Short mmCIF file of C-alpha atoms and ligand atoms in Angstrom, two decimals:
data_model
loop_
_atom_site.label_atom_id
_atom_site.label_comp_id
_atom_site.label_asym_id
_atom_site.label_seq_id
_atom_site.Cartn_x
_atom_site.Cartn_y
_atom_site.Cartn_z
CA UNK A 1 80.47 111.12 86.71
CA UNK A 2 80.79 110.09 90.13
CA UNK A 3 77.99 109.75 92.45
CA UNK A 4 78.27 110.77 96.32
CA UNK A 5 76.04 109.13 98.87
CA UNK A 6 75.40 110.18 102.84
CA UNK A 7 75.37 108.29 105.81
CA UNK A 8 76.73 105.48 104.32
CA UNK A 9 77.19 102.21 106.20
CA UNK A 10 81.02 100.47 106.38
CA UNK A 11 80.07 97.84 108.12
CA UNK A 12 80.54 95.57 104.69
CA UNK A 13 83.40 97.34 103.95
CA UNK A 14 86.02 96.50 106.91
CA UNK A 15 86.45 92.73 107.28
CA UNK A 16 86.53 93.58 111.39
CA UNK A 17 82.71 94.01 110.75
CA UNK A 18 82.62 96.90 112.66
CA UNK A 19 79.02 98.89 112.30
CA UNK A 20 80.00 102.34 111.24
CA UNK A 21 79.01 104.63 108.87
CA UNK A 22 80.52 107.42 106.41
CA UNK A 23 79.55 110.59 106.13
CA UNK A 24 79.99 111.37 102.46
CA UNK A 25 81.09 107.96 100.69
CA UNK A 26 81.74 107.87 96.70
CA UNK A 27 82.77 104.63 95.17
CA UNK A 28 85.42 104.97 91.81
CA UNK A 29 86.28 102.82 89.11
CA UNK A 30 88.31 105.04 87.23
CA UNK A 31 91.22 107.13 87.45
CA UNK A 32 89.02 110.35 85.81
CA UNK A 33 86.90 109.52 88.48
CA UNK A 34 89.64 109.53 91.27
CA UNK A 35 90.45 113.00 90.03
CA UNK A 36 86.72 113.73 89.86
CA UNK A 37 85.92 113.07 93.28
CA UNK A 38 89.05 114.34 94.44
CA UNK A 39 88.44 117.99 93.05
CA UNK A 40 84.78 117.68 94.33
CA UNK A 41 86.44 116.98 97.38
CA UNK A 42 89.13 119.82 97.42
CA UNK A 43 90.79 121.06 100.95
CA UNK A 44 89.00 118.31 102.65
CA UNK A 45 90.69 115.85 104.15
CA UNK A 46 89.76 112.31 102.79
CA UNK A 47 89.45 108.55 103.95
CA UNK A 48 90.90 105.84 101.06
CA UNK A 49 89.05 102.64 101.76
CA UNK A 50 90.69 99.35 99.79
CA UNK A 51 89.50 96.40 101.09
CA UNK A 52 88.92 97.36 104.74
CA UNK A 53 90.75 94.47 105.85
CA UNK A 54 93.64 96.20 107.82
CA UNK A 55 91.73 98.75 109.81
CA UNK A 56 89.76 99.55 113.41
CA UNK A 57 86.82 101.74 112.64
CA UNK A 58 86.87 103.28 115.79
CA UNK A 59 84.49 106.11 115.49
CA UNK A 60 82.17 107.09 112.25
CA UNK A 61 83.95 108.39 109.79
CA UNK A 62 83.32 112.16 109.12
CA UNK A 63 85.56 112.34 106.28
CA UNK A 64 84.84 111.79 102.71
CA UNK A 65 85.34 108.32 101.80
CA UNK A 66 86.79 107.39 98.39
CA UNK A 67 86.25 103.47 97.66
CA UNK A 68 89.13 103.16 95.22
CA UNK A 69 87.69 99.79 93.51
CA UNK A 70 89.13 99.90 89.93
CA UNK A 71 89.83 96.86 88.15
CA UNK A 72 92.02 94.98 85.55
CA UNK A 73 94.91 93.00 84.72
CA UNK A 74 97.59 92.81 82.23
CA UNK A 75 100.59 91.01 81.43
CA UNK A 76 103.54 92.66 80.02
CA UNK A 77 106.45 90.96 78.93
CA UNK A 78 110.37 91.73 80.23
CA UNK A 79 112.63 89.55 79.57
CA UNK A 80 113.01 85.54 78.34
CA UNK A 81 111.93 84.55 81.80
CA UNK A 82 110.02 87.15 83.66
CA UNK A 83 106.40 88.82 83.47
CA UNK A 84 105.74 92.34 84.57
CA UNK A 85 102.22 91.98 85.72
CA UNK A 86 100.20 95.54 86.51
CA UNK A 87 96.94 95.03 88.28
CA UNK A 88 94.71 97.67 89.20
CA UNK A 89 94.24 98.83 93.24
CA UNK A 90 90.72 97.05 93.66
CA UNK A 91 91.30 92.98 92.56
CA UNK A 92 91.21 90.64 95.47
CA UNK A 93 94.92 89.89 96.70
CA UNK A 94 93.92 86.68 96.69
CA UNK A 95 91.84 86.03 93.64
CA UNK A 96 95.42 87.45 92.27
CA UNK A 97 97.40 84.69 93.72
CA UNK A 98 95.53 82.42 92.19
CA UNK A 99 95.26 83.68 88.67
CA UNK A 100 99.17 83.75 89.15
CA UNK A 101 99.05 80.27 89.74
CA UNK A 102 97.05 79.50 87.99
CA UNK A 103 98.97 80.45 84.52
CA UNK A 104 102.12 79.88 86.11
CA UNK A 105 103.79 82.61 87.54
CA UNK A 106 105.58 82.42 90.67
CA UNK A 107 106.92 84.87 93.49
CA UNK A 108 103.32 85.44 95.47
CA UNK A 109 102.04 82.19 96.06
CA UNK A 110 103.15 81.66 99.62
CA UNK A 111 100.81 85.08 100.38
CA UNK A 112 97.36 83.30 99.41
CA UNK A 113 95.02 83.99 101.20
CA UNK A 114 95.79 86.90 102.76
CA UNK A 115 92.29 89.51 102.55
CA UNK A 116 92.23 92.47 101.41
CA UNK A 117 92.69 94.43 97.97
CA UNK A 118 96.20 94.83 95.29
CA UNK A 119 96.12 98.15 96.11
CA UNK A 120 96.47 98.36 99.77
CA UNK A 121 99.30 95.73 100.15
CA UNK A 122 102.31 98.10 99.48
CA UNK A 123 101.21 100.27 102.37
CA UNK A 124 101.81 97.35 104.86
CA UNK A 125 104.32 95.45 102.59
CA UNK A 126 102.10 92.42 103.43
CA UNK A 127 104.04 89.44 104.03
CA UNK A 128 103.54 85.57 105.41
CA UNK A 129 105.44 82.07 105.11
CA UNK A 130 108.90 83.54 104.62
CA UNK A 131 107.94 86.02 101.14
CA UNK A 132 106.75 89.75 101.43
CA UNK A 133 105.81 92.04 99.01
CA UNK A 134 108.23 93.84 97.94
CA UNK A 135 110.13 90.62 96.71
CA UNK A 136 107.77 90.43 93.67
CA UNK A 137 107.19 94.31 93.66
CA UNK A 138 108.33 96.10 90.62
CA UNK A 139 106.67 99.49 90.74
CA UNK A 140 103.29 100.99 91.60
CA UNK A 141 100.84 103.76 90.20
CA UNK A 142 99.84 106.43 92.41
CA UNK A 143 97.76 109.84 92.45
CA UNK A 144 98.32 113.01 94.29
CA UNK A 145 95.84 113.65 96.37
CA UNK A 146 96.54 117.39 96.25
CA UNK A 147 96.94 117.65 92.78
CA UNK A 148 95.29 114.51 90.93
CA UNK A 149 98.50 113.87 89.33
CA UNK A 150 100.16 110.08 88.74
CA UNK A 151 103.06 109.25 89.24
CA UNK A 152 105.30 106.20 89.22
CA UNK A 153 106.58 104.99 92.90
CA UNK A 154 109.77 101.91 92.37
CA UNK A 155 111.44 99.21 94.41
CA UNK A 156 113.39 101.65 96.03
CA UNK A 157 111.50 104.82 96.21
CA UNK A 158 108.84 102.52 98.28
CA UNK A 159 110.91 102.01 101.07
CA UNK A 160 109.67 98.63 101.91
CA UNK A 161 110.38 96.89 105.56
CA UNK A 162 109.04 94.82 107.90
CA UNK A 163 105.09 95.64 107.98
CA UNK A 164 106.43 99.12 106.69
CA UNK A 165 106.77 101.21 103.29
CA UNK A 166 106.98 105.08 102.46
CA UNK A 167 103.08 104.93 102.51
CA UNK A 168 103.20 104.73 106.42
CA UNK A 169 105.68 107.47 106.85
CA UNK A 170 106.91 110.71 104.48
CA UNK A 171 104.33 109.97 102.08
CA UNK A 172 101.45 108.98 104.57
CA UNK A 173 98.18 110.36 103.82
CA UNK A 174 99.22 112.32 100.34
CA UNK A 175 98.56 109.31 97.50
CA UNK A 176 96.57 106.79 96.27
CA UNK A 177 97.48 103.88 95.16
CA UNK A 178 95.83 102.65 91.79
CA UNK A 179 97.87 100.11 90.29
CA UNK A 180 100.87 97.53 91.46
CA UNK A 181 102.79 96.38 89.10
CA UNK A 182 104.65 92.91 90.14
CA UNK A 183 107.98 91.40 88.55
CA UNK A 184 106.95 87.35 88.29
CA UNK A 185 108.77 84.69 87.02
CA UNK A 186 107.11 82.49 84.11
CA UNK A 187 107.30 79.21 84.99
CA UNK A 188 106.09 78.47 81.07
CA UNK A 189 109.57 79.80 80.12
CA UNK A 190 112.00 78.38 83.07
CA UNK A 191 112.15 75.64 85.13
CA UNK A 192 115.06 76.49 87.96
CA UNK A 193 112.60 78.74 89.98
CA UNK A 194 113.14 78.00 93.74
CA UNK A 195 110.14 77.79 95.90
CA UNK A 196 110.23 79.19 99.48
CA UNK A 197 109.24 76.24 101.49
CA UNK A 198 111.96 76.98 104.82
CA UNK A 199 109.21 78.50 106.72
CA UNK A 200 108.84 75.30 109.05
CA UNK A 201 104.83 75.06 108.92
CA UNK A 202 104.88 74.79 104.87
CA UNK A 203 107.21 71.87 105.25
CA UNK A 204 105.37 69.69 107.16
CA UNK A 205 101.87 70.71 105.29
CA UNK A 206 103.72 70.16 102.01
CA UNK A 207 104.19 66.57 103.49
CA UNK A 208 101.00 66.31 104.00
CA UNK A 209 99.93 67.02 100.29
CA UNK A 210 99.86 64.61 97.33
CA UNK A 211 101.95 64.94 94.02
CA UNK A 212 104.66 66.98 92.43
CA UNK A 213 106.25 70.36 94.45
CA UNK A 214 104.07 73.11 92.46
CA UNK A 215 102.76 76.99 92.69
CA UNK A 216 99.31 75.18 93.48
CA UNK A 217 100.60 72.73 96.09
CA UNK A 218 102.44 75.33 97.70
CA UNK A 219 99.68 78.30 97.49
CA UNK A 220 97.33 75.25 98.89
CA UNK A 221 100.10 74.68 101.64
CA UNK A 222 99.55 78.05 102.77
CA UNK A 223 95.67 78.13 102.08
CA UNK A 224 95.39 74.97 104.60
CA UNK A 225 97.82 76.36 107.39
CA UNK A 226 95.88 80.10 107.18
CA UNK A 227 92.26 78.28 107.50
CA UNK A 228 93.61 76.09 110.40
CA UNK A 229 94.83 78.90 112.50
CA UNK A 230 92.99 82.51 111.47
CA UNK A 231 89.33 83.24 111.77
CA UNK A 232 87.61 83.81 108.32
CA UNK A 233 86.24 87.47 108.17
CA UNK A 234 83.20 86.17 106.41
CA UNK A 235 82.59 84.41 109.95
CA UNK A 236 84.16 85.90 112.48
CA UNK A 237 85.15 89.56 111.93
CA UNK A 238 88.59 89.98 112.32
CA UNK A 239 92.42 92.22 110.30
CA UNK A 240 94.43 89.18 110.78
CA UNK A 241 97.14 89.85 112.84
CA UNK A 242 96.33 93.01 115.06
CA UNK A 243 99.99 93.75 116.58
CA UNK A 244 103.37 93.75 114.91
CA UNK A 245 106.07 91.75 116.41
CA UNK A 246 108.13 93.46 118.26
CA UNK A 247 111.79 93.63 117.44
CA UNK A 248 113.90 94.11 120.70
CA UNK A 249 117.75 94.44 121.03
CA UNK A 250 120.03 91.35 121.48
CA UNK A 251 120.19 92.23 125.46
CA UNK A 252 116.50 92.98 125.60
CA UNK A 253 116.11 89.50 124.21
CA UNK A 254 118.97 87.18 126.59
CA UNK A 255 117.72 88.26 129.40
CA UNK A 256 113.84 87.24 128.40
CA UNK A 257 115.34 84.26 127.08
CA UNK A 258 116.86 83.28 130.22
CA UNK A 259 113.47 83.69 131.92
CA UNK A 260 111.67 82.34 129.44
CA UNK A 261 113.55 79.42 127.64
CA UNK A 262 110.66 77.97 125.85
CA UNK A 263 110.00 81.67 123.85
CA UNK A 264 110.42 81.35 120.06
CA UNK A 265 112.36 84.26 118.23
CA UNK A 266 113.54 85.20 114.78
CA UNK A 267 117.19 86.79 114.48
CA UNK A 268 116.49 89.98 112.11
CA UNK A 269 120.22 90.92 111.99
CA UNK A 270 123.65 90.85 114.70
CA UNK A 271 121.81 93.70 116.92
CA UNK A 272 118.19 93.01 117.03
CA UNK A 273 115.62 89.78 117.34
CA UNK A 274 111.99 89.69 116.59
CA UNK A 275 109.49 88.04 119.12
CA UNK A 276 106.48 86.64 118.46
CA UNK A 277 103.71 88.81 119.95
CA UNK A 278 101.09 86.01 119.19
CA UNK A 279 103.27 84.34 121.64
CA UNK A 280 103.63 86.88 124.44
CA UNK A 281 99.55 87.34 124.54
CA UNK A 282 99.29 83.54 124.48
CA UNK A 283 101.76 83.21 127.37
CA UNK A 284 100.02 85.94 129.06
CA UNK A 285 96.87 84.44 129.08
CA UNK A 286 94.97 86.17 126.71
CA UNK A 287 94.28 83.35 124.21
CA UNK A 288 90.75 82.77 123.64
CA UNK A 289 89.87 85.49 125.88
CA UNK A 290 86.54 87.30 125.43
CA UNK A 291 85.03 90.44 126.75
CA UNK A 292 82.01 91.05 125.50
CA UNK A 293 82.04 90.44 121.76
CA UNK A 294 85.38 91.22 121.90
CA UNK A 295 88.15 88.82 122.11
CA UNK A 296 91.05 87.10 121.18
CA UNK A 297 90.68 84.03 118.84
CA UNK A 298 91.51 80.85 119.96
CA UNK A 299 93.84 79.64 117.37
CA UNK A 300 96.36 82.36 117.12
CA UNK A 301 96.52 85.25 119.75
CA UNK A 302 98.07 87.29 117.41
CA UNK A 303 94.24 88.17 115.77
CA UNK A 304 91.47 89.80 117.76
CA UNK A 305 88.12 89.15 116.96
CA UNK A 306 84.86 90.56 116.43
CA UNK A 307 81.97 87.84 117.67
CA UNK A 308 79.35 89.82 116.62
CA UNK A 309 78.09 93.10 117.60
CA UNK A 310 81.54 94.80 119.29
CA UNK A 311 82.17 98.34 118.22
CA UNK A 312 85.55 99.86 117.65
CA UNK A 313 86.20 100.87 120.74
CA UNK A 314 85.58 97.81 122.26
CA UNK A 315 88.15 96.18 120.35
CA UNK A 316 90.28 99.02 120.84
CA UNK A 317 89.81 98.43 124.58
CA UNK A 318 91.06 94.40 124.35
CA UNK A 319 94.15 95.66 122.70
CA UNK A 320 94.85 98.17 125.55
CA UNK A 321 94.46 95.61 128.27
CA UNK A 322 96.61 93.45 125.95
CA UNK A 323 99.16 95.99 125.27
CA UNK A 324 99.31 96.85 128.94
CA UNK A 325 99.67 93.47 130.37
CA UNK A 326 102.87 92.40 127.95
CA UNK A 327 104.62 95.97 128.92
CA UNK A 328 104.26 95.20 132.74
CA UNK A 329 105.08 90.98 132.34
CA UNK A 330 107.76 91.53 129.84
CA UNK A 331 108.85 94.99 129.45
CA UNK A 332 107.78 94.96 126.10
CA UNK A 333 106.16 97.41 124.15
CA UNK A 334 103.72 95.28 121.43
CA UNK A 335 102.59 98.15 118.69
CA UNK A 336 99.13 97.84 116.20
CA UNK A 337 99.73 96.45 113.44
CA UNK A 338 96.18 97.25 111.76
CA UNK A 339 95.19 101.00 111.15
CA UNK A 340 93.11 102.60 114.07
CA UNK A 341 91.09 104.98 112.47
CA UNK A 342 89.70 107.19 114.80
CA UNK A 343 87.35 109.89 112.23
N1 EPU B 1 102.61 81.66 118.69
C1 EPU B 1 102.13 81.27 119.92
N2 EPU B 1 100.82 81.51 120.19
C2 EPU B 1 99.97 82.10 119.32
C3 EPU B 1 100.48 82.51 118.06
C4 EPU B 1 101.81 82.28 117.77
O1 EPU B 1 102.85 80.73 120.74
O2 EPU B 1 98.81 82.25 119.64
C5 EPU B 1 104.00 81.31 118.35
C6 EPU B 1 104.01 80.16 117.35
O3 EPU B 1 104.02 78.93 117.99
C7 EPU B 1 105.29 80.39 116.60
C8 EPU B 1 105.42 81.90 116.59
O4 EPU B 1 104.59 82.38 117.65
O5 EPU B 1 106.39 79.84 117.27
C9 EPU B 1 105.04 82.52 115.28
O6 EPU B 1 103.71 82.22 114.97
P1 EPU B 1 103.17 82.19 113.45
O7 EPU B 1 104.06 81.40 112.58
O8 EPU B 1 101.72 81.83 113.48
O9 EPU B 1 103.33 83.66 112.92
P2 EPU B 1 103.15 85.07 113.62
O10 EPU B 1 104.47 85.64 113.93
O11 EPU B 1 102.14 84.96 114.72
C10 EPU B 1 103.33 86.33 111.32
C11 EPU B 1 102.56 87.37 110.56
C12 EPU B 1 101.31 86.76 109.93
C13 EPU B 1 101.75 85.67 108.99
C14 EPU B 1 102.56 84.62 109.78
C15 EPU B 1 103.14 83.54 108.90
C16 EPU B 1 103.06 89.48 111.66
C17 EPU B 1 102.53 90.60 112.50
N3 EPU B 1 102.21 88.48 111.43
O12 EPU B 1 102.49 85.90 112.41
O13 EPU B 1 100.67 87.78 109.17
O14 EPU B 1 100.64 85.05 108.37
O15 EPU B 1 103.67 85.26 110.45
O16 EPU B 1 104.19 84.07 108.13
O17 EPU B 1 104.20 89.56 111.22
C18 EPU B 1 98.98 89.46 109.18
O18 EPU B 1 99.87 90.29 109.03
O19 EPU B 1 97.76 89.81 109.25
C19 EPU B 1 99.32 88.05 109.32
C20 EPU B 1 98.40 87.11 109.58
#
């Protein structure tokens, strides 16, 4: 049975805390209920809200929204020194990290911390401290929206890149997502893992920490540089970061470089070289910056924030201003990272 409710509020449900409301709104646990509501729901468009943490509610939303929020975990074994490990859509992303940790698996804990739900992180490939995704990803569950079949989506079939998957492109808009299934190693059954401590900021906080290199010490690493630098939602509303950074061609990027010495960079292969658009806004004067309830935090320019009361729009606004200045300083075109959803 699934239950539908009207004029629903959202405003607990995206971590920009953003006061908007739902139409139709029906919550399911299930995958009998996913098909439920989805036939109730036939030739209508609808909304799939995860854990609302990558996403602008920019107007209400007038179409149905399904809250996929099912639940469970289970450990499969593969081979002498690897766990399959299939979690449903609607665990915590964090609180998943942790149980990983926690009994020893490895290939996730650099992304603690991160909000947001299982489900939703193979849309954006979600990815911090020099790990994404799709290095741990071994398949996912999805449904057909059309149809209410599942199917089974791979490594390859997802078409994972940088803030990017198959979810954001061809097969935008036509599945859900209900369970991820990740390849781990188990630390229980081999000791040669390598942890991924390059990323120059885990370095120096792994300094900083006492005893033995570990999953914990390393997921707490990451836990202490994250609460140093971005806003907690619980606080201040906020999608972590709110723009991508932008990848520009090697000639694009020596004659910036040449203006700018002091601007950091990534090489992402012989052609191309990613900037850091938390950068650009900082060096643009933007950090900190507030309109309103609407701003920019003042840790990491990357994030816009929500102080309070702002609506959508209002962030969308900051974003434009932001988007407009780095085009006419740099000629540089900075694109959202977090889902505008406009109805
Ligand atoms: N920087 C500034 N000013 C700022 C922010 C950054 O000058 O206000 C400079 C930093 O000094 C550094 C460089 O930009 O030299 C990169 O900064 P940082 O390491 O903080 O990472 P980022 O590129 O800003 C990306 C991800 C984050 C992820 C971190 C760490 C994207 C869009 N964002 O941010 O992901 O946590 O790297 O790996 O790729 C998210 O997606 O929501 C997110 C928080």
């Amino acid at each position: 049975m699934i239950e539908v409710k009207h004029q629903y509020s959202l405003k607990d449900h995206n971590t920009f805390g953003i006061s908007a409301t739902a139409e139709t709104y029906c919550r399911i646990t299930t995958i009998q209920q996913l098909q439920e509501a989805l036939s109730y729901f036939k030739n209508e468009a609808v909304f799939l809200l995860g854990g609302g943490s990558n996403m602008l509610l920019i107007n209400n939303v007038e179409r149905p929204v399904i809250h996929l929020d099912l639940k469970g975990k289970e450990i499969i074994p593969h081979n002498n020194d690897e766990v399959l490990l299939k979690v449903a859509a609607g665990e915590n992303w964090h609180e998943l990290v942790m149980f990983c940790v926690k009994n020893n698996l490895a290939g996730i804990e650099n992304l603690a911390f991160i909000p947001g739900n299982t489900g939703t992180a193979p849309i954006q490939n979600i990815g911090a401290y020099g790990v994404e995704l799709k290095d741990s990803f071994y398949s996912c569950e999805v449904v057909e929206l059309a149809t209410g079949n599942s199917y089974t989506f791979n490594l390859a079939q997802c078409k994972f890149g940088y803030r990017d998957s198959i979810f954001k492109n061809e097969a935008l808009g036509k599945y859900a997502i209900t369970a991820v299934t990740l390849k781990l190693k188990d630390l229980k059954a081999n000791s040669s893992y390598v942890y991924k401590t390059d990323y120059g900021a885990i370095q120096s906080e792994l300094e900083q920490l006492p005893g033995e290199l570990s999953l914990n010490k390393v997921a707490q690493a990451v836990i202490n540089i994250r609460t140093n630098k971005l806003p907690d939602p619980k606080i201040i509303g906020n999608s972590g970061s709110f723009f991508k950074n932008p990848i520009v061609s090697r000639t694009t990027y020596n004659k910036l470089k040449l203006e700018h010495p002091a601007m950091p960079h990534y090489d992402v292969d012989d052609q191309n070289v990613k900037i850091p658009a938390g950068w650009l806004i900082e060096n643009s004067g933007f950090k900190g910056k507030r309109y309103g309830d609407a701003g920019v935090h003042d840790k990491q320019a990357l994030v816009l924030v929500n102080h309070g009361t702002a609506t959508g729009k209002e962030i969308l606004a900051v974003a434009q201003i932001i988007q407009k200045e780095i085009k006419k300083r740099y000629n540089v075109t900075i694109e959202t990272e977090v889902n505008l959803i406009e109805n």
